mmCIF file of C-alpha atoms in Angstrom:
data_model
loop_
_atom_site.group_PDB
_atom_site.id
_atom_site.type_symbol
_atom_site.label_atom_id
_atom_site.label_comp_id
_atom_site.label_asym_id
_atom_site.label_seq_id
_atom_site.Cartn_x
_atom_site.Cartn_y
_atom_site.Cartn_z
ATOM 1 C CA MET A 1 -11.367 -20.640 -20.770
ATOM 2 C CA ALA A 2 -10.697 -17.037 -21.615
ATOM 3 C CA THR A 3 -10.399 -15.710 -25.276
ATOM 4 C CA ALA A 4 -8.660 -12.819 -26.457
ATOM 5 C CA THR A 5 -11.702 -10.363 -25.875
ATOM 6 C CA ASP A 6 -11.981 -11.734 -22.198
ATOM 7 C CA THR A 7 -8.583 -10.395 -21.616
ATOM 8 C CA LEU A 8 -7.085 -6.871 -21.411
ATOM 9 C CA GLU A 9 -3.581 -5.800 -20.766
ATOM 10 C CA TRP A 10 -1.373 -2.831 -19.514
ATOM 11 C CA VAL A 11 2.254 -1.461 -19.151
ATOM 12 C CA LEU A 12 2.573 -0.245 -15.596
ATOM 13 C CA ALA A 13 5.606 2.146 -15.275
ATOM 14 C CA ASP A 14 6.353 1.671 -12.033
ATOM 15 C CA GLU A 15 4.317 1.630 -8.401
ATOM 16 C CA ALA A 16 2.610 4.677 -8.530
ATOM 17 C CA ALA A 17 0.973 3.383 -12.036
ATOM 18 C CA THR A 18 0.230 0.220 -10.422
ATOM 19 C CA LEU A 19 -1.542 2.205 -7.130
ATOM 20 C CA ALA A 20 -3.589 3.825 -9.653
ATOM 21 C CA CYS A 21 -4.830 1.086 -11.811
ATOM 22 C CA GLY A 22 -6.035 -0.622 -8.559
ATOM 23 C CA VAL A 23 -7.953 2.718 -7.715
ATOM 24 C CA ARG A 24 -9.572 2.452 -11.172
ATOM 25 C CA LEU A 25 -10.367 -1.077 -10.685
ATOM 26 C CA ALA A 26 -12.234 -0.187 -7.167
ATOM 27 C CA ALA A 27 -14.557 1.714 -9.026
ATOM 28 C CA LEU A 28 -15.602 -1.471 -11.400
ATOM 29 C CA LEU A 29 -15.645 -4.381 -8.481
ATOM 30 C CA GLN A 30 -18.578 -5.214 -6.807
ATOM 31 C CA PRO A 31 -19.727 -7.193 -3.738
ATOM 32 C CA GLY A 32 -19.681 -10.809 -4.244
ATOM 33 C CA MET A 33 -16.846 -10.703 -6.645
ATOM 34 C CA THR A 34 -13.657 -13.053 -6.449
ATOM 35 C CA VAL A 35 -10.286 -11.752 -7.911
ATOM 36 C CA PHE A 36 -7.579 -14.029 -8.058
ATOM 37 C CA LEU A 37 -3.954 -12.311 -8.261
ATOM 38 C CA ASP A 38 -1.523 -14.008 -9.951
ATOM 39 C CA GLY A 39 2.395 -13.538 -10.313
ATOM 40 C CA ASP A 40 6.047 -14.422 -9.056
ATOM 41 C CA LEU A 41 6.937 -12.945 -5.548
ATOM 42 C CA GLY A 42 7.480 -8.992 -6.120
ATOM 43 C CA ALA A 43 5.080 -9.158 -8.793
ATOM 44 C CA GLY A 44 2.948 -6.315 -7.269
ATOM 45 C CA LYS A 45 -0.100 -8.189 -6.116
ATOM 46 C CA THR A 46 0.058 -6.433 -2.888
ATOM 47 C CA THR A 47 0.791 -2.803 -4.445
ATOM 48 C CA LEU A 48 -2.479 -3.348 -6.535
ATOM 49 C CA THR A 49 -4.259 -4.719 -3.504
ATOM 50 C CA ARG A 50 -3.420 -1.521 -1.823
ATOM 51 C CA GLY A 51 -4.618 0.482 -4.771
ATOM 52 C CA ILE A 52 -8.015 -1.394 -4.899
ATOM 53 C CA LEU A 53 -8.392 -0.532 -1.120
ATOM 54 C CA ARG A 54 -7.518 3.042 -1.392
ATOM 55 C CA GLY A 55 -10.009 3.313 -4.224
ATOM 56 C CA PHE A 56 -12.494 2.029 -1.874
ATOM 57 C CA GLY A 57 -11.609 4.612 0.931
ATOM 58 C CA HIS A 58 -9.117 2.630 3.019
ATOM 59 C CA ALA A 59 -6.421 5.402 4.281
ATOM 60 C CA GLY A 60 -4.618 2.506 6.585
ATOM 61 C CA ARG A 61 -1.818 0.093 6.249
ATOM 62 C CA VAL A 62 -2.340 -2.734 3.892
ATOM 63 C CA LYS A 63 0.696 -5.530 4.093
ATOM 64 C CA SER A 64 0.510 -8.879 2.318
ATOM 65 C CA PRO A 65 -1.450 -11.363 5.097
ATOM 66 C CA THR A 66 1.101 -13.880 4.457
ATOM 67 C CA TYR A 67 1.334 -15.178 8.255
ATOM 68 C CA ALA A 68 -2.165 -14.283 8.941
ATOM 69 C CA LEU A 69 -3.606 -15.505 6.004
ATOM 70 C CA VAL A 70 -6.250 -13.222 5.195
ATOM 71 C CA GLU A 71 -6.808 -9.456 6.063
ATOM 72 C CA PRO A 72 -10.480 -8.200 6.606
ATOM 73 C CA TYR A 73 -11.081 -4.297 5.425
ATOM 74 C CA ALA A 74 -15.128 -3.361 6.312
ATOM 75 C CA PHE A 75 -16.301 -0.738 4.477
ATOM 76 C CA ASP A 76 -20.020 0.616 4.946
ATOM 77 C CA THR A 77 -22.242 -2.281 3.052
ATOM 78 C CA PHE A 78 -19.337 -4.668 1.881
ATOM 79 C CA THR A 79 -15.822 -6.362 3.209
ATOM 80 C CA VAL A 80 -12.697 -6.810 1.265
ATOM 81 C CA TYR A 81 -10.819 -9.802 2.015
ATOM 82 C CA HIS A 82 -7.442 -10.037 1.191
ATOM 83 C CA PHE A 83 -5.801 -13.674 1.329
ATOM 84 C CA ASP A 84 -2.306 -14.788 0.817
ATOM 85 C CA LEU A 85 -1.930 -18.395 0.618
ATOM 86 C CA TYR A 86 1.540 -18.467 -0.331
ATOM 87 C CA ARG A 87 2.061 -20.749 3.168
ATOM 88 C CA PHE A 88 -0.439 -23.234 2.059
ATOM 89 C CA ALA A 89 1.426 -26.717 2.098
ATOM 90 C CA ASP A 90 -1.807 -28.673 0.960
ATOM 91 C CA PRO A 91 -5.047 -27.481 -0.316
ATOM 92 C CA ASP A 92 -7.162 -29.122 2.601
ATOM 93 C CA GLU A 93 -5.285 -26.217 4.716
ATOM 94 C CA TRP A 94 -8.118 -24.102 2.634
ATOM 95 C CA VAL A 95 -10.790 -26.119 4.036
ATOM 96 C CA ASP A 96 -9.451 -26.346 7.504
ATOM 97 C CA ALA A 97 -9.115 -22.610 7.910
ATOM 98 C CA GLY A 98 -13.004 -22.165 7.269
ATOM 99 C CA PHE A 99 -12.586 -19.508 4.591
ATOM 100 C CA ARG A 100 -15.281 -20.496 2.245
ATOM 101 C CA GLU A 101 -17.698 -18.827 4.437
ATOM 102 C CA LEU A 102 -16.097 -15.513 3.601
ATOM 103 C CA PHE A 103 -17.272 -15.645 0.070
ATOM 104 C CA ARG A 104 -20.660 -13.972 0.444
ATOM 105 C CA ASP A 105 -22.690 -11.390 -1.474
ATOM 106 C CA ASP A 106 -21.658 -8.795 0.475
ATOM 107 C CA SER A 107 -17.261 -9.204 0.238
ATOM 108 C CA ILE A 108 -15.265 -8.779 -2.459
ATOM 109 C CA CYS A 109 -12.350 -11.837 -2.094
ATOM 110 C CA LEU A 110 -9.000 -10.939 -3.516
ATOM 111 C CA ILE A 111 -6.471 -14.127 -3.379
ATOM 112 C CA GLU A 112 -2.997 -14.157 -3.898
ATOM 113 C CA TRP A 113 -1.443 -17.436 -4.353
ATOM 114 C CA PRO A 114 -4.939 -18.751 -5.377
ATOM 115 C CA GLU A 115 -3.155 -22.233 -7.084
ATOM 116 C CA LYS A 116 -2.444 -23.147 -3.336
ATOM 117 C CA ALA A 117 -6.105 -24.410 -2.522
ATOM 118 C CA GLY A 118 -6.226 -25.909 -6.034
ATOM 119 C CA VAL A 119 -9.976 -26.565 -7.128
ATOM 120 C CA LEU A 120 -11.178 -25.768 -3.578
ATOM 121 C CA LEU A 121 -11.617 -21.931 -4.219
ATOM 122 C CA PRO A 122 -14.869 -20.845 -5.987
ATOM 123 C CA ALA A 123 -14.025 -19.537 -9.466
ATOM 124 C CA PRO A 124 -12.897 -16.236 -9.789
ATOM 125 C CA ASP A 125 -14.788 -13.133 -11.825
ATOM 126 C CA LEU A 126 -11.409 -11.857 -12.871
ATOM 127 C CA THR A 127 -7.842 -12.808 -12.856
ATOM 128 C CA ALA A 128 -5.434 -10.137 -12.557
ATOM 129 C CA ARG A 129 -1.794 -11.545 -13.646
ATOM 130 C CA LEU A 130 1.426 -9.532 -12.730
ATOM 131 C CA LEU A 131 4.789 -9.777 -14.802
ATOM 132 C CA PRO A 132 7.903 -8.113 -14.238
ATOM 133 C CA ASP A 133 8.452 -5.698 -17.046
ATOM 134 C CA GLY A 134 11.750 -3.754 -16.799
ATOM 135 C CA ASP A 135 11.337 -1.308 -14.120
ATOM 136 C CA GLY A 136 7.455 -1.655 -13.968
ATOM 137 C CA ARG A 137 5.078 -4.847 -14.636
ATOM 138 C CA THR A 138 2.638 -5.674 -17.083
ATOM 139 C CA LEU A 139 -1.228 -6.262 -15.930
ATOM 140 C CA SER A 140 -3.492 -8.774 -17.678
ATOM 141 C CA LEU A 141 -6.724 -8.814 -16.407
ATOM 142 C CA THR A 142 -8.817 -11.838 -17.590
ATOM 143 C CA ALA A 143 -12.581 -11.972 -16.937
ATOM 144 C CA HIS A 144 -14.065 -15.531 -16.338
ATOM 145 C CA SER A 145 -17.854 -14.561 -15.569
ATOM 146 C CA ALA A 146 -20.212 -11.893 -16.594
ATOM 147 C CA LYS A 147 -19.258 -9.634 -13.785
ATOM 148 C CA GLY A 148 -15.525 -9.861 -14.677
ATOM 149 C CA MET A 149 -16.586 -9.241 -18.542
ATOM 150 C CA GLN A 150 -18.658 -6.069 -17.131
ATOM 151 C CA CYS A 151 -15.712 -4.860 -15.278
ATOM 152 C CA LEU A 152 -13.247 -5.149 -18.372
ATOM 153 C CA ASN A 153 -16.149 -3.462 -20.565
ATOM 154 C CA ARG A 154 -16.303 -0.644 -18.316
ATOM 155 C CA LEU A 155 -12.302 -0.137 -18.492
#
Protein backbone atom coordinates (compact mmCIF):
# COMPACT_ATOMS: atom_id res chain seq x y z
CA MET A 1 0.00 0.00 0.00
CA ALA A 2 1.33 3.42 -0.92
CA THR A 3 1.92 6.07 1.71
CA ALA A 4 1.95 9.84 1.30
CA THR A 5 5.71 9.75 0.63
CA ASP A 6 5.08 7.34 -2.27
CA THR A 7 2.88 9.82 -4.16
CA LEU A 8 3.53 13.10 -5.98
CA GLU A 9 0.80 15.32 -7.36
CA TRP A 10 0.65 18.06 -10.02
CA VAL A 11 -2.03 20.28 -11.44
CA LEU A 12 -1.75 20.24 -15.23
CA ALA A 13 -3.44 23.33 -16.65
CA ASP A 14 -4.12 21.99 -20.13
CA GLU A 15 -3.22 19.42 -22.79
CA ALA A 16 0.17 21.03 -23.41
CA ALA A 17 1.06 20.66 -19.71
CA THR A 18 -0.04 17.01 -19.79
CA LEU A 19 2.15 16.35 -22.84
CA ALA A 20 5.10 18.12 -21.19
CA CYS A 21 4.65 16.03 -18.04
CA GLY A 22 4.71 12.88 -20.19
CA VAL A 23 7.95 14.00 -21.84
CA ARG A 24 9.45 14.52 -18.39
CA LEU A 25 8.30 11.07 -17.25
CA ALA A 26 9.89 9.43 -20.29
CA ALA A 27 13.30 10.56 -19.05
CA LEU A 28 12.72 8.57 -15.85
CA LEU A 29 11.06 5.38 -17.06
CA GLN A 30 13.24 2.33 -17.64
CA PRO A 31 12.73 -0.87 -19.61
CA GLY A 32 11.09 -3.50 -17.45
CA MET A 33 8.62 -1.05 -15.90
CA THR A 34 4.83 -1.23 -15.85
CA VAL A 35 2.70 1.90 -15.47
CA PHE A 36 -1.03 1.80 -14.78
CA LEU A 37 -2.95 4.76 -16.24
CA ASP A 38 -6.04 5.44 -14.15
CA GLY A 39 -8.86 7.88 -14.85
CA ASP A 40 -12.27 8.22 -16.41
CA LEU A 41 -12.91 8.51 -20.14
CA GLY A 42 -11.36 11.74 -21.38
CA ALA A 43 -9.18 12.22 -18.29
CA GLY A 44 -5.95 12.47 -20.32
CA LYS A 45 -4.49 8.96 -20.17
CA THR A 46 -3.74 8.82 -23.89
CA THR A 47 -2.46 12.41 -23.87
CA LEU A 48 0.00 11.52 -21.10
CA THR A 49 1.04 8.44 -23.10
CA ARG A 50 1.55 10.62 -26.19
CA GLY A 51 3.87 12.84 -24.14
CA ILE A 52 5.83 9.83 -22.86
CA LEU A 53 6.25 8.52 -26.41
CA ARG A 54 7.32 11.97 -27.63
CA GLY A 55 9.88 12.00 -24.83
CA PHE A 56 11.32 8.77 -26.21
CA GLY A 57 11.50 10.33 -29.68
CA HIS A 58 8.33 9.02 -31.35
CA ALA A 59 7.10 11.64 -33.83
CA GLY A 60 4.19 9.69 -35.35
CA ARG A 61 0.55 9.43 -34.42
CA VAL A 62 -0.46 8.10 -31.01
CA LYS A 63 -4.02 6.92 -30.52
CA SER A 64 -5.83 5.04 -27.83
CA PRO A 65 -5.70 1.34 -28.74
CA THR A 66 -9.34 0.82 -27.70
CA TYR A 67 -10.08 -1.58 -30.56
CA ALA A 68 -6.59 -2.98 -31.18
CA LEU A 69 -6.12 -3.45 -27.39
CA VAL A 70 -2.36 -2.83 -27.65
CA GLU A 71 -0.12 -0.62 -29.80
CA PRO A 72 3.65 -1.29 -29.87
CA TYR A 73 6.21 1.50 -30.31
CA ALA A 74 9.70 0.17 -31.04
CA PHE A 75 12.80 2.15 -30.08
CA ASP A 76 16.48 1.16 -30.39
CA THR A 77 16.82 -0.84 -27.18
CA PHE A 78 13.24 -1.31 -25.93
CA THR A 79 9.59 -1.36 -26.94
CA VAL A 80 6.74 0.57 -25.34
CA TYR A 81 3.42 -1.29 -25.31
CA HIS A 82 0.36 0.93 -24.86
CA PHE A 83 -2.62 -1.15 -23.74
CA ASP A 84 -6.25 -0.09 -23.52
CA LEU A 85 -8.32 -2.76 -21.78
CA TYR A 86 -11.57 -0.75 -21.70
CA ARG A 87 -13.42 -3.26 -23.89
CA PHE A 88 -12.53 -6.29 -21.76
CA ALA A 89 -15.69 -7.88 -20.35
CA ASP A 90 -13.84 -10.55 -18.34
CA PRO A 91 -10.31 -10.66 -16.88
CA ASP A 92 -9.71 -13.99 -18.63
CA GLU A 93 -9.57 -12.06 -21.90
CA TRP A 94 -6.13 -10.91 -20.70
CA VAL A 95 -4.89 -14.49 -20.62
CA ASP A 96 -6.59 -15.39 -23.91
CA ALA A 97 -4.96 -12.42 -25.66
CA GLY A 98 -1.46 -13.65 -24.74
CA PHE A 99 -0.33 -10.24 -23.52
CA ARG A 100 1.66 -11.61 -20.58
CA GLU A 101 4.62 -12.31 -22.90
CA LEU A 102 4.94 -8.58 -23.67
CA PHE A 103 5.99 -7.79 -20.09
CA ARG A 104 9.76 -8.20 -20.42
CA ASP A 105 13.00 -6.59 -19.32
CA ASP A 106 13.20 -4.82 -22.70
CA SER A 107 9.70 -3.32 -22.63
CA ILE A 108 7.77 -0.57 -20.89
CA CYS A 109 4.06 -1.32 -20.52
CA LEU A 110 1.55 1.53 -20.19
CA ILE A 111 -1.92 0.21 -19.34
CA GLU A 112 -5.21 2.10 -19.55
CA TRP A 113 -8.10 0.50 -17.62
CA PRO A 114 -5.90 -2.05 -15.78
CA GLU A 115 -8.77 -2.99 -13.47
CA LYS A 116 -10.42 -4.78 -16.43
CA ALA A 117 -7.73 -7.51 -16.20
CA GLY A 118 -8.10 -7.86 -12.44
CA VAL A 119 -5.32 -9.59 -10.55
CA LEU A 120 -3.93 -11.18 -13.72
CA LEU A 121 -1.75 -8.17 -14.55
CA PRO A 122 1.78 -7.87 -13.20
CA ALA A 123 2.05 -5.38 -10.34
CA PRO A 124 2.71 -1.81 -11.48
CA ASP A 125 5.84 0.14 -10.72
CA LEU A 126 3.84 3.37 -10.98
CA THR A 127 0.20 4.37 -11.11
CA ALA A 128 -0.62 7.63 -12.88
CA ARG A 129 -4.10 8.79 -11.81
CA LEU A 130 -5.64 11.62 -13.80
CA LEU A 131 -8.64 13.57 -12.52
CA PRO A 132 -10.41 16.51 -14.20
CA ASP A 133 -9.57 19.81 -12.50
CA GLY A 134 -11.31 22.79 -14.10
CA ASP A 135 -9.99 23.15 -17.65
CA GLY A 136 -7.04 20.90 -16.81
CA ARG A 137 -6.41 17.87 -14.69
CA THR A 138 -4.62 16.70 -11.58
CA LEU A 139 -2.00 13.98 -11.97
CA SER A 140 -1.09 11.82 -8.98
CA LEU A 141 1.88 9.49 -9.44
CA THR A 142 2.14 6.67 -6.92
CA ALA A 143 5.15 4.35 -6.66
CA HIS A 144 4.61 0.66 -5.94
CA SER A 145 8.19 -0.63 -6.37
CA ALA A 146 11.81 0.39 -5.95
CA LYS A 147 11.93 1.41 -9.63
CA GLY A 148 8.79 3.48 -9.14
CA MET A 149 10.29 5.20 -6.09
CA GLN A 150 13.45 5.98 -8.10
CA CYS A 151 11.25 7.79 -10.63
CA LEU A 152 9.47 9.83 -7.96
CA ASN A 153 12.74 10.69 -6.24
CA ARG A 154 14.17 11.99 -9.51
CA LEU A 155 11.16 14.24 -10.27
